[in-house]
PDB file of C-alpha atoms in Angstrom:
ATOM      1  CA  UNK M 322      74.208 103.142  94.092  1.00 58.00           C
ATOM      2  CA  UNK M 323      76.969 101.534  96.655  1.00 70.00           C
ATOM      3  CA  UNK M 324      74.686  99.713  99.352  1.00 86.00           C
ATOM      4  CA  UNK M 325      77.745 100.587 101.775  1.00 89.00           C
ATOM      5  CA  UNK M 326      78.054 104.158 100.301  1.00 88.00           C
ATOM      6  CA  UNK M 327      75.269 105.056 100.589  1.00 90.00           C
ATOM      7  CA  UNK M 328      75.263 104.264 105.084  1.00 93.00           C
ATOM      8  CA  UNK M 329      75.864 107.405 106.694  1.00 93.00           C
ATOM      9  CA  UNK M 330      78.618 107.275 109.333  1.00 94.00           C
ATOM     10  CA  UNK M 331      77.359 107.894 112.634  1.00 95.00           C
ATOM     11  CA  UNK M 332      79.540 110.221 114.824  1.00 95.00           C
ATOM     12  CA  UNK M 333      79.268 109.361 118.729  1.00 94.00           C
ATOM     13  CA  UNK M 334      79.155 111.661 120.994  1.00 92.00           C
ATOM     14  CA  UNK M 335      82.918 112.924 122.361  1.00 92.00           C
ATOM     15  CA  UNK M 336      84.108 112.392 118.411  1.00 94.00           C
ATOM     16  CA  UNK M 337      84.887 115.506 116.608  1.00 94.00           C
ATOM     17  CA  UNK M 338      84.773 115.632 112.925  1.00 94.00           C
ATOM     18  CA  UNK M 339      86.713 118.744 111.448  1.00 94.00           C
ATOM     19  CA  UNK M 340      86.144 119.196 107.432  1.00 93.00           C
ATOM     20  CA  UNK M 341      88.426 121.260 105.872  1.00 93.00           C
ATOM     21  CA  UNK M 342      87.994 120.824 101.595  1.00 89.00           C
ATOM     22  CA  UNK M 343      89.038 117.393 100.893  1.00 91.00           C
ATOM     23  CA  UNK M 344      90.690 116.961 103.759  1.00 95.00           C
ATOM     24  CA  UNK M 345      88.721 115.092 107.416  1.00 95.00           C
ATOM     25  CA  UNK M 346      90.218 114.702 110.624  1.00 96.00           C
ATOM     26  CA  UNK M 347      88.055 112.604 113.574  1.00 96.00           C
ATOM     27  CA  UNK M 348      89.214 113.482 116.753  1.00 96.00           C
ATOM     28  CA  UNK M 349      88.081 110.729 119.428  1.00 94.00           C
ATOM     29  CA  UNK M 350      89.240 109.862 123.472  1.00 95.00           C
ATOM     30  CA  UNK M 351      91.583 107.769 121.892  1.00 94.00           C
ATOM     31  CA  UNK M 352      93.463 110.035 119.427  1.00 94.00           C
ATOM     32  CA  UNK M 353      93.581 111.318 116.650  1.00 95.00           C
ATOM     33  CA  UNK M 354      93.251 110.032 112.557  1.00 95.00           C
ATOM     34  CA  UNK M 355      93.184 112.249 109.351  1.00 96.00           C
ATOM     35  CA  UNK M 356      92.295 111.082 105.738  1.00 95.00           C
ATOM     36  CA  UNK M 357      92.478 112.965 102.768  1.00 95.00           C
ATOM     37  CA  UNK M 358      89.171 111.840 100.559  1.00 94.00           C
ATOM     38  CA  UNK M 359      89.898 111.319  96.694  1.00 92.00           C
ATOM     39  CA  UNK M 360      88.719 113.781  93.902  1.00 88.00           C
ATOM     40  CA  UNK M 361      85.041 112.901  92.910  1.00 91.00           C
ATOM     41  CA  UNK M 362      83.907 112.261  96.170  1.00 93.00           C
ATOM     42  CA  UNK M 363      82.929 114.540  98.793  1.00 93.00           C
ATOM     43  CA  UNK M 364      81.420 114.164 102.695  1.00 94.00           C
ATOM     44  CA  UNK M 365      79.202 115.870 103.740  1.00 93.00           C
ATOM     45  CA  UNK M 366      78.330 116.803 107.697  1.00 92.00           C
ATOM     46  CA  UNK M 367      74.932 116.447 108.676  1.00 90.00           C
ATOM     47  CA  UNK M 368      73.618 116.208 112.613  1.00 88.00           C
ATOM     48  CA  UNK M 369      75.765 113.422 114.419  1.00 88.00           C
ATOM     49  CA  UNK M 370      76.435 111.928 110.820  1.00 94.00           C
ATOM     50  CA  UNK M 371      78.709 111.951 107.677  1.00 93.00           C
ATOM     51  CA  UNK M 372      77.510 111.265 104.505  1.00 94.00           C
ATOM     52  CA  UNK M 373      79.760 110.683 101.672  1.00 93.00           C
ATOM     53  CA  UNK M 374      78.570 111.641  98.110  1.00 93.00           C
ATOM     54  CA  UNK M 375      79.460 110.628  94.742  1.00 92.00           C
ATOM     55  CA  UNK M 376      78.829 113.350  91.340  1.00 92.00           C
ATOM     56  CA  UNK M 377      78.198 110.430  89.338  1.00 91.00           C
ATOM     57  CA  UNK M 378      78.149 106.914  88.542  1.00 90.00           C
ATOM     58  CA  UNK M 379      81.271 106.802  86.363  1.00 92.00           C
ATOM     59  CA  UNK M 380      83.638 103.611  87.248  1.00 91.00           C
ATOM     60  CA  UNK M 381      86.166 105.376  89.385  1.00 91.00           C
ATOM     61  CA  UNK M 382      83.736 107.705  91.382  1.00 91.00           C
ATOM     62  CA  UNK M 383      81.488 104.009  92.368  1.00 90.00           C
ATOM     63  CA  UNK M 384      85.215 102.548  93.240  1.00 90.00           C
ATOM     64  CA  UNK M 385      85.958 105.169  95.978  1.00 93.00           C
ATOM     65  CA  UNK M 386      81.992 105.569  97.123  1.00 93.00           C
ATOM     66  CA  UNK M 387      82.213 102.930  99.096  1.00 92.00           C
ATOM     67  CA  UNK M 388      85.898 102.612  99.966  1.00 94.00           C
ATOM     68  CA  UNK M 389      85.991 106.195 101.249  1.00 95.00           C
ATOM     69  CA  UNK M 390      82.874 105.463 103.757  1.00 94.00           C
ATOM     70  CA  UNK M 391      84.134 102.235 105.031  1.00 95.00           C
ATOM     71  CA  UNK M 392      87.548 104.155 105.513  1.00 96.00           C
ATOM     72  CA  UNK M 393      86.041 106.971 107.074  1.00 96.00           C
ATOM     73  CA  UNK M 394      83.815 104.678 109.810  1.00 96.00           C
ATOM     74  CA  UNK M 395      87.242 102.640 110.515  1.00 96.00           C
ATOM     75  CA  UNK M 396      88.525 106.295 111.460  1.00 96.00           C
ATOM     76  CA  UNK M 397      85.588 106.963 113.776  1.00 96.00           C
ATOM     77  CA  UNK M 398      85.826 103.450 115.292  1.00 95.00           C
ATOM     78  CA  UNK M 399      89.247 103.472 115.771  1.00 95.00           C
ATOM     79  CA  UNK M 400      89.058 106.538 118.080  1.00 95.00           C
ATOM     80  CA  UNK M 401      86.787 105.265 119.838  1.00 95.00           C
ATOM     81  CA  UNK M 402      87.395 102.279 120.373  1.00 95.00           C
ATOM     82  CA  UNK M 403      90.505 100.742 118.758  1.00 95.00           C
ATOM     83  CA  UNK M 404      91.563  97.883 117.102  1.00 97.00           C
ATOM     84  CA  UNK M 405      93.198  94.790 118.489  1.00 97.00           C
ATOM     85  CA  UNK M 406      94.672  91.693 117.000  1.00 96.00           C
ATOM     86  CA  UNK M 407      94.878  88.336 119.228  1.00 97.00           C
ATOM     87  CA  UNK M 408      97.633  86.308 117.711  1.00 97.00           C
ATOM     88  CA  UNK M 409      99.446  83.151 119.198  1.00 96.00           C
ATOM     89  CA  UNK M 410     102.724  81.136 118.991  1.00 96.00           C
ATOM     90  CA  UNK M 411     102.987  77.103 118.168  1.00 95.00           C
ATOM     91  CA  UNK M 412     106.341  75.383 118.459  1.00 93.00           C
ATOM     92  CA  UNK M 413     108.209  73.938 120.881  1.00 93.00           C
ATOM     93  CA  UNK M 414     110.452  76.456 122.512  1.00 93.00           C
ATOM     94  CA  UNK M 415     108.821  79.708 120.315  1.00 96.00           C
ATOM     95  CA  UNK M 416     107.875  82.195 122.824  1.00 95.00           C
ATOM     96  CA  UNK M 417     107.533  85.950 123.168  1.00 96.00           C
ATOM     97  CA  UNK M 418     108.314  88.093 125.392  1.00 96.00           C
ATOM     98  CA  UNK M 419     107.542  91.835 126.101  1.00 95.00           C
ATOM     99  CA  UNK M 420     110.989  93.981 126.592  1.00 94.00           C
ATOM    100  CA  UNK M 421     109.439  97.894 128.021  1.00 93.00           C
ATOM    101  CA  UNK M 422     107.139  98.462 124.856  1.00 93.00           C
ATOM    102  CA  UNK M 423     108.715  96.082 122.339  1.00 95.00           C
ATOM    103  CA  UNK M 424     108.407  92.601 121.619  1.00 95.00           C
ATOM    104  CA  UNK M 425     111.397  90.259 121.498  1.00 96.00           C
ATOM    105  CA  UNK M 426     110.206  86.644 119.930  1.00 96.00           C
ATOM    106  CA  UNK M 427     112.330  83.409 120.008  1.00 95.00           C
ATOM    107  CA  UNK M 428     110.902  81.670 117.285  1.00 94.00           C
ATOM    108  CA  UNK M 429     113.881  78.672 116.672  1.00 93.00           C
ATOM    109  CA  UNK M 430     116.744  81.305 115.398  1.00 93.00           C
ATOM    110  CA  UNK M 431     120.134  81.554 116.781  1.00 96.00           C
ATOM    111  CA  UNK M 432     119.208  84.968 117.554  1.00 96.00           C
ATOM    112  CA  UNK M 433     116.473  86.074 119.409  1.00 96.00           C
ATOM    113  CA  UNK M 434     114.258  89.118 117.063  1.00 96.00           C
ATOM    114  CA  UNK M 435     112.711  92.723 118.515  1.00 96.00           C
ATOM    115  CA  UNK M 436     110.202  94.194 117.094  1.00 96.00           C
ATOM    116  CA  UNK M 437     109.985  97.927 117.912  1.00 95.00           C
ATOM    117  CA  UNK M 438     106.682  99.277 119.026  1.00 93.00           C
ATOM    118  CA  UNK M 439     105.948 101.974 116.446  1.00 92.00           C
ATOM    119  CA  UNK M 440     103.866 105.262 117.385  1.00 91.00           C
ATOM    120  CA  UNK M 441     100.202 105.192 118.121  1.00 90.00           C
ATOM    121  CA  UNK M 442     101.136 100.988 118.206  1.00 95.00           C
ATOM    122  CA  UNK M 443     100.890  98.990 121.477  1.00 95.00           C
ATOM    123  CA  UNK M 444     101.337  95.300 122.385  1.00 96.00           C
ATOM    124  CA  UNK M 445     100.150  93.111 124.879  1.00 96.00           C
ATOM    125  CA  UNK M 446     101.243  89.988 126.230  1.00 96.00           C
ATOM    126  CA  UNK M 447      99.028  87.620 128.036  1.00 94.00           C
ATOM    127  CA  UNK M 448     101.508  84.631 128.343  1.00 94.00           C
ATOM    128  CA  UNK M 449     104.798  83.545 126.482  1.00 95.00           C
ATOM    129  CA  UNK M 450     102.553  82.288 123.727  1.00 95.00           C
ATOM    130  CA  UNK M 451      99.767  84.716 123.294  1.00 97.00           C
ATOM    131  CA  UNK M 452      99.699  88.542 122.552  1.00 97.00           C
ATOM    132  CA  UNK M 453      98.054  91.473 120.858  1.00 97.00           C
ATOM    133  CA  UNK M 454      98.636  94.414 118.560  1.00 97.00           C
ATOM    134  CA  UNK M 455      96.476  97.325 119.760  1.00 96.00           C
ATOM    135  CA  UNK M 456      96.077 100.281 117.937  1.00 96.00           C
ATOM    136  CA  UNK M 457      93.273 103.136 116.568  1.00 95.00           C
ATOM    137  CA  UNK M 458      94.453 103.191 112.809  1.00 96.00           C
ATOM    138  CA  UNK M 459      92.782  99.413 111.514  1.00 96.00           C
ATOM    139  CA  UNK M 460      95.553  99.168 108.600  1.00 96.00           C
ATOM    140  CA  UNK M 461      98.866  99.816 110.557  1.00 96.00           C
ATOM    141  CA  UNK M 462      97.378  97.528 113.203  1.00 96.00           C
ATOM    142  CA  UNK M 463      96.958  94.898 110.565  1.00 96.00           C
ATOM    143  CA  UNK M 464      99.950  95.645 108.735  1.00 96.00           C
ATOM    144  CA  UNK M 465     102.256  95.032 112.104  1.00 96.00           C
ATOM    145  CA  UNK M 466      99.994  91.881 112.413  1.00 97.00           C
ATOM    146  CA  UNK M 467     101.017  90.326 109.221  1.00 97.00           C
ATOM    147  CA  UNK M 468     104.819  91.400 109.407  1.00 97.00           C
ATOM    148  CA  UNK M 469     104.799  89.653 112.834  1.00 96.00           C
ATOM    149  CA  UNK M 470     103.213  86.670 111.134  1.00 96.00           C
ATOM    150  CA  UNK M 471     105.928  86.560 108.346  1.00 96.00           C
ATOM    151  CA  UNK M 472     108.681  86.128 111.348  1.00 96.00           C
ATOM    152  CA  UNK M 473     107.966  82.447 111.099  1.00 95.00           C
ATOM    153  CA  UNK M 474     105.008  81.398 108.939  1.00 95.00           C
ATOM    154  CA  UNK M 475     102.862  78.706 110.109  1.00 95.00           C
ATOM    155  CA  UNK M 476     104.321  75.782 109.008  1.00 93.00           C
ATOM    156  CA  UNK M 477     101.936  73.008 106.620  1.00 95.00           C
ATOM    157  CA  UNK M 478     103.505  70.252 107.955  1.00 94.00           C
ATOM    158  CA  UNK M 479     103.828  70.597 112.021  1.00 92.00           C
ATOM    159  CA  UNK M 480     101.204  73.928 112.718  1.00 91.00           C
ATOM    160  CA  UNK M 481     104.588  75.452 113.707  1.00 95.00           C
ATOM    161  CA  UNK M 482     105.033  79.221 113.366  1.00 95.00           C
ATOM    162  CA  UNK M 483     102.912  82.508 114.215  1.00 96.00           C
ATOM    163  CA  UNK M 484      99.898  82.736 114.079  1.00 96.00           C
ATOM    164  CA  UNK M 485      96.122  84.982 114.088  1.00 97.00           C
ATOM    165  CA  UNK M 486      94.314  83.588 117.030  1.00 95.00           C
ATOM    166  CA  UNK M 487      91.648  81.245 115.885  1.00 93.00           C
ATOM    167  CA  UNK M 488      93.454  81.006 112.546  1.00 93.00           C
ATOM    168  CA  UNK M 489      93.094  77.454 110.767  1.00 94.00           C
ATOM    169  CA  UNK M 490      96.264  75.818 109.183  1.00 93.00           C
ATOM    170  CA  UNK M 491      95.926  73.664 106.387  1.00 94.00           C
ATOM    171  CA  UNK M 492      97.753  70.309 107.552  1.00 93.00           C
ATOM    172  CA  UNK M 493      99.656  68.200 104.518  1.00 91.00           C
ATOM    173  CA  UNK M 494     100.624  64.855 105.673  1.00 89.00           C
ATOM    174  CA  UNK M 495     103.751  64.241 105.012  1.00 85.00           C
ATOM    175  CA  UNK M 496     105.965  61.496 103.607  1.00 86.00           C
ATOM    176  CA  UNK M 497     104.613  58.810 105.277  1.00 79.00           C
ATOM    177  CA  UNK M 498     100.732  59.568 104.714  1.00 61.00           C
ATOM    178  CA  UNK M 499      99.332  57.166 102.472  1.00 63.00           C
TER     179      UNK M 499
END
C-alpha cells in the first residue's frame, strides 16, 4: 500500500469539495482548482476528509495512488493558502522591475524583457533584486518560476544570472585555478 496514499486529505473548514464522477473541484477563500482523477482510482468523501482509493495493486493503479493524493492536498493547500516562490537576481546591473502586474527584467540584453502576469498568477517585488511568484495552483507557480530562471541561467563561473532564493550554485574556477 502507498504510505502517502493511503493519508487522507484533510479539508479545513471554509474549503468546499464538490465530487462529481471522476471529476473534484476544491473551492477555498482563495479560488478555485479542479482536477480530473485518472481511471482506477477513485476519492472518496468522508467527514472533513478525502480519501483516495485504489481497486488493486496492479503497477499503474500504485503509480497514480499516491500521485493523485499528493495532487489533490496541493489543491486544498493552494486555496487556502497559496504558493509562493522567493527568487533573486546576481549581476551587476540585472535588476527587475514591476510594470502594473508584469515584470520587466534587465538581465545584460540590449533589450529590456516583460514577462506577462498570467491569470490566477501574481508577482511581488521586494527590491530591484528580489521578487516572488504567488499563486494557488503549485505547478503553474513553479512552472513561471523556472521559465523566469531560464531568462538568464545562473552562470558556473561568476554566480551571475536568476536565481531560487537560497539556491546554491556550483562555482568552477576558471582558467586561472590551479
Amino acid at each position: 500500500m502507498s504510505r502517502i496514499g493511503r493519508l487522507p486529505v484533510t479539508v479545513p473548514s471554509g474549503v468546499d469539495v464538490t465530487l462529481n464522477g471522476q471529476d473534484v473541484t476544491v473551492k477555498g477563500p482563495k479560488g478555485e482548482l479542479s482536477l480530473t482523477v485518472p481511471a482506477p482510482i477513485t476519492v472518496e468523501q468522508t467527514d472533513g476528509a478525502l480519501e483516495v482509493k485504489r481497486p488493486n495493486d496492479e503497477r499503474e493503479a500504485r503509480s497514480l495512488h499516491g500521485l493523485t493524493r499528493s495532487l489533490l492536498n496541493n489543491m486544498v493547500l493552494g486555496v487556502t493558502e497559496g504558493y509562493e516562490k522567493k527568487m533573486e537576481i546576481h549581476g551587476t546591473g540585472y535588476r527587475v522591475a514591476a510594470k502594473g502586474s508584469d515584470l520587466e527584467f534587465s538581465l545584460g540584453y540590449s533589450h529590456p524583457i516583460l514577462v506577462k502576469a498570467e491569470d490566477g498568477i501574481s508577482f511581488a517585488v521586494e527590491n530591484p533584486t528580489r521578487f516572488s511568484v504567488q499563486g494557488i495552483d503549485k505547478q503553474r507557480v513553479g512552472e513561471i518560476a523556472a521559465n523566469i530562471r531560464k531568462l538568464r541561467k545562473p552562470d558556473p563561473y561568476k554566480g551571475k544570472g536568476v536565481r531560487y532564493a537560497g539556491e546554491q550554485i556550483r562555482r568552477k574556477v576558471g582558467k586561472a585555478g590551479k
